[in-house]
């Protein structure tokens, strides 16, 4: 990778970090079934 420089690169890095944060929140989920049993799943 080349050395990041300029505002465009900074915006791309900021967009990546924000999208990664939102993904990390959506990757872990808990599904509650009808019989009250819970399943932990990881969305990839």
PDB file of N, CA and C in Angstrom, residues 3-41:
ATOM      1  N   UNK A   3       1.755   5.270   0.771  1.00  0.00           N
ATOM      2  CA  UNK A   3       1.594   6.096   1.966  1.00  0.00           C
ATOM      3  C   UNK A   3       0.370   6.993   1.803  1.00  0.00           C
ATOM      4  N   UNK A   4      -0.554   6.960   2.757  1.00  0.00           N
ATOM      5  CA  UNK A   4      -1.768   7.786   2.643  1.00  0.00           C
ATOM      6  C   UNK A   4      -1.435   9.263   2.698  1.00  0.00           C
ATOM      7  N   UNK A   5      -1.994  10.032   1.762  1.00  0.00           N
ATOM      8  CA  UNK A   5      -1.762  11.467   1.754  1.00  0.00           C
ATOM      9  C   UNK A   5      -2.959  12.144   1.108  1.00  0.00           C
ATOM     10  N   UNK A   6      -3.239  13.348   1.540  1.00  0.00           N
ATOM     11  CA  UNK A   6      -4.361  14.080   0.965  1.00  0.00           C
ATOM     12  C   UNK A   6      -5.644  13.812   1.730  1.00  0.00           C
ATOM     13  N   UNK A   7      -6.654  14.646   1.475  1.00  0.00           N
ATOM     14  CA  UNK A   7      -7.923  14.523   2.200  1.00  0.00           C
ATOM     15  C   UNK A   7      -8.740  13.334   1.704  1.00  0.00           C
ATOM     16  N   UNK A   8      -8.580  12.982   0.426  1.00  0.00           N
ATOM     17  CA  UNK A   8      -9.366  11.875  -0.121  1.00  0.00           C
ATOM     18  C   UNK A   8      -9.046  10.579   0.622  1.00  0.00           C
ATOM     19  N   UNK A   9      -7.758  10.348   0.890  1.00  0.00           N
ATOM     20  CA  UNK A   9      -7.369   9.139   1.603  1.00  0.00           C
ATOM     21  C   UNK A   9      -7.913   9.153   3.024  1.00  0.00           C
ATOM     22  N   UNK A  10      -7.881  10.317   3.672  1.00  0.00           N
ATOM     23  CA  UNK A  10      -8.386  10.416   5.035  1.00  0.00           C
ATOM     24  C   UNK A  10      -9.883  10.105   5.064  1.00  0.00           C
ATOM     25  N   UNK A  11     -10.618  10.584   4.062  1.00  0.00           N
ATOM     26  CA  UNK A  11     -12.052  10.304   4.009  1.00  0.00           C
ATOM     27  C   UNK A  11     -12.287   8.811   3.817  1.00  0.00           C
ATOM     28  N   UNK A  12     -11.472   8.164   2.992  1.00  0.00           N
ATOM     29  CA  UNK A  12     -11.634   6.738   2.769  1.00  0.00           C
ATOM     30  C   UNK A  12     -11.360   5.964   4.055  1.00  0.00           C
ATOM     31  N   UNK A  13     -10.334   6.368   4.795  1.00  0.00           N
ATOM     32  CA  UNK A  13     -10.009   5.694   6.050  1.00  0.00           C
ATOM     33  C   UNK A  13     -11.143   5.891   7.051  1.00  0.00           C
ATOM     34  N   UNK A  14     -11.687   7.098   7.125  1.00  0.00           N
ATOM     35  CA  UNK A  14     -12.782   7.377   8.058  1.00  0.00           C
ATOM     36  C   UNK A  14     -14.019   6.565   7.674  1.00  0.00           C
ATOM     37  N   UNK A  15     -14.287   6.467   6.384  1.00  0.00           N
ATOM     38  CA  UNK A  15     -15.443   5.695   5.925  1.00  0.00           C
ATOM     39  C   UNK A  15     -15.256   4.221   6.258  1.00  0.00           C
ATOM     40  N   UNK A  16     -14.026   3.726   6.083  1.00  0.00           N
ATOM     41  CA  UNK A  16     -13.761   2.326   6.400  1.00  0.00           C
ATOM     42  C   UNK A  16     -13.969   2.058   7.880  1.00  0.00           C
ATOM     43  N   UNK A  17     -13.423   2.915   8.741  1.00  0.00           N
ATOM     44  CA  UNK A  17     -13.521   2.688  10.182  1.00  0.00           C
ATOM     45  C   UNK A  17     -14.977   2.742  10.631  1.00  0.00           C
ATOM     46  N   UNK A  18     -15.755   3.681  10.106  1.00  0.00           N
ATOM     47  CA  UNK A  18     -17.157   3.788  10.504  1.00  0.00           C
ATOM     48  C   UNK A  18     -17.936   2.575  10.016  1.00  0.00           C
ATOM     49  N   UNK A  19     -17.641   2.095   8.799  1.00  0.00           N
ATOM     50  CA  UNK A  19     -18.354   0.933   8.281  1.00  0.00           C
ATOM     51  C   UNK A  19     -17.969  -0.314   9.063  1.00  0.00           C
ATOM     52  N   UNK A  20     -16.693  -0.396   9.482  1.00  0.00           N
ATOM     53  CA  UNK A  20     -16.255  -1.542  10.275  1.00  0.00           C
ATOM     54  C   UNK A  20     -16.965  -1.543  11.629  1.00  0.00           C
ATOM     55  N   UNK A  21     -17.139  -0.375  12.223  1.00  0.00           N
ATOM     56  CA  UNK A  21     -17.840  -0.298  13.507  1.00  0.00           C
ATOM     57  C   UNK A  21     -19.281  -0.770  13.354  1.00  0.00           C
ATOM     58  N   UNK A  22     -19.961  -0.339  12.302  1.00  0.00           N
ATOM     59  CA  UNK A  22     -21.348  -0.753  12.099  1.00  0.00           C
ATOM     60  C   UNK A  22     -21.418  -2.247  11.823  1.00  0.00           C
ATOM     61  N   UNK A  23     -20.424  -2.787  11.093  1.00  0.00           N
ATOM     62  CA  UNK A  23     -20.408  -4.218  10.814  1.00  0.00           C
ATOM     63  C   UNK A  23     -20.192  -5.015  12.086  1.00  0.00           C
ATOM     64  N   UNK A  24     -19.292  -4.538  12.954  1.00  0.00           N
ATOM     65  CA  UNK A  24     -19.005  -5.268  14.185  1.00  0.00           C
ATOM     66  C   UNK A  24     -20.249  -5.341  15.057  1.00  0.00           C
ATOM     67  N   UNK A  25     -21.118  -4.341  14.982  1.00  0.00           N
ATOM     68  CA  UNK A  25     -22.354  -4.360  15.758  1.00  0.00           C
ATOM     69  C   UNK A  25     -23.340  -5.359  15.165  1.00  0.00           C
ATOM     70  N   UNK A  26     -23.301  -5.564  13.855  1.00  0.00           N
ATOM     71  CA  UNK A  26     -24.265  -6.448  13.204  1.00  0.00           C
ATOM     72  C   UNK A  26     -23.770  -7.888  13.124  1.00  0.00           C
ATOM     73  N   UNK A  27     -22.466  -8.109  13.370  1.00  0.00           N
ATOM     74  CA  UNK A  27     -21.918  -9.453  13.212  1.00  0.00           C
ATOM     75  C   UNK A  27     -22.363 -10.380  14.336  1.00  0.00           C
ATOM     76  N   UNK A  28     -22.561  -9.837  15.525  1.00  0.00           N
ATOM     77  CA  UNK A  28     -22.979 -10.667  16.649  1.00  0.00           C
ATOM     78  C   UNK A  28     -24.476 -10.508  16.869  1.00  0.00           C
ATOM     79  N   UNK A  29     -25.198 -11.604  16.837  1.00  0.00           N
ATOM     80  CA  UNK A  29     -26.636 -11.527  17.034  1.00  0.00           C
ATOM     81  C   UNK A  29     -27.105 -12.721  17.849  1.00  0.00           C
ATOM     82  N   UNK A  30     -28.236 -12.555  18.482  1.00  0.00           N
ATOM     83  CA  UNK A  30     -28.824 -13.639  19.261  1.00  0.00           C
ATOM     84  C   UNK A  30     -30.240 -13.885  18.773  1.00  0.00           C
ATOM     85  N   UNK A  31     -30.513 -15.114  18.376  1.00  0.00           N
ATOM     86  CA  UNK A  31     -31.836 -15.454  17.856  1.00  0.00           C
ATOM     87  C   UNK A  31     -32.604 -16.223  18.927  1.00  0.00           C
ATOM     88  N   UNK A  32     -33.766 -15.717  19.282  1.00  0.00           N
ATOM     89  CA  UNK A  32     -34.611 -16.408  20.265  1.00  0.00           C
ATOM     90  C   UNK A  32     -35.687 -17.203  19.536  1.00  0.00           C
ATOM     91  N   UNK A  33     -35.695 -18.500  19.758  1.00  0.00           N
ATOM     92  CA  UNK A  33     -36.651 -19.364  19.078  1.00  0.00           C
ATOM     93  C   UNK A  33     -37.977 -19.399  19.829  1.00  0.00           C
ATOM     94  N   UNK A  34     -38.946 -20.083  19.243  1.00  0.00           N
ATOM     95  CA  UNK A  34     -40.283 -20.131  19.840  1.00  0.00           C
ATOM     96  C   UNK A  34     -40.275 -20.866  21.176  1.00  0.00           C
ATOM     97  N   UNK A  35     -39.338 -21.802  21.361  1.00  0.00           N
ATOM     98  CA  UNK A  35     -39.300 -22.561  22.615  1.00  0.00           C
ATOM     99  C   UNK A  35     -38.366 -21.898  23.623  1.00  0.00           C
ATOM    100  N   UNK A  36     -38.140 -20.590  23.454  1.00  0.00           N
ATOM    101  CA  UNK A  36     -37.336 -19.811  24.401  1.00  0.00           C
ATOM    102  C   UNK A  36     -35.882 -20.255  24.456  1.00  0.00           C
ATOM    103  N   UNK A  37     -35.423 -20.974  23.447  1.00  0.00           N
ATOM    104  CA  UNK A  37     -34.005 -21.313  23.393  1.00  0.00           C
ATOM    105  C   UNK A  37     -33.303 -20.283  22.524  1.00  0.00           C
ATOM    106  N   UNK A  38     -32.112 -19.877  22.928  1.00  0.00           N
ATOM    107  CA  UNK A  38     -31.407 -18.822  22.210  1.00  0.00           C
ATOM    108  C   UNK A  38     -30.231 -19.392  21.434  1.00  0.00           C
ATOM    109  N   UNK A  39     -30.037 -18.897  20.242  1.00  0.00           N
ATOM    110  CA  UNK A  39     -28.924 -19.320  19.399  1.00  0.00           C
ATOM    111  C   UNK A  39     -28.052 -18.107  19.107  1.00  0.00           C
ATOM    112  N   UNK A  40     -26.774 -18.215  19.433  1.00  0.00           N
ATOM    113  CA  UNK A  40     -25.834 -17.136  19.123  1.00  0.00           C
ATOM    114  C   UNK A  40     -25.222 -17.407  17.757  1.00  0.00           C
ATOM    115  N   UNK A  41     -25.319 -16.436  16.873  1.00  0.00           N
ATOM    116  CA  UNK A  41     -24.784 -16.628  15.531  1.00  0.00           C
ATOM    117  C   UNK A  41     -23.883 -15.456  15.167  1.00  0.00           C
TER     118      UNK A  41
END
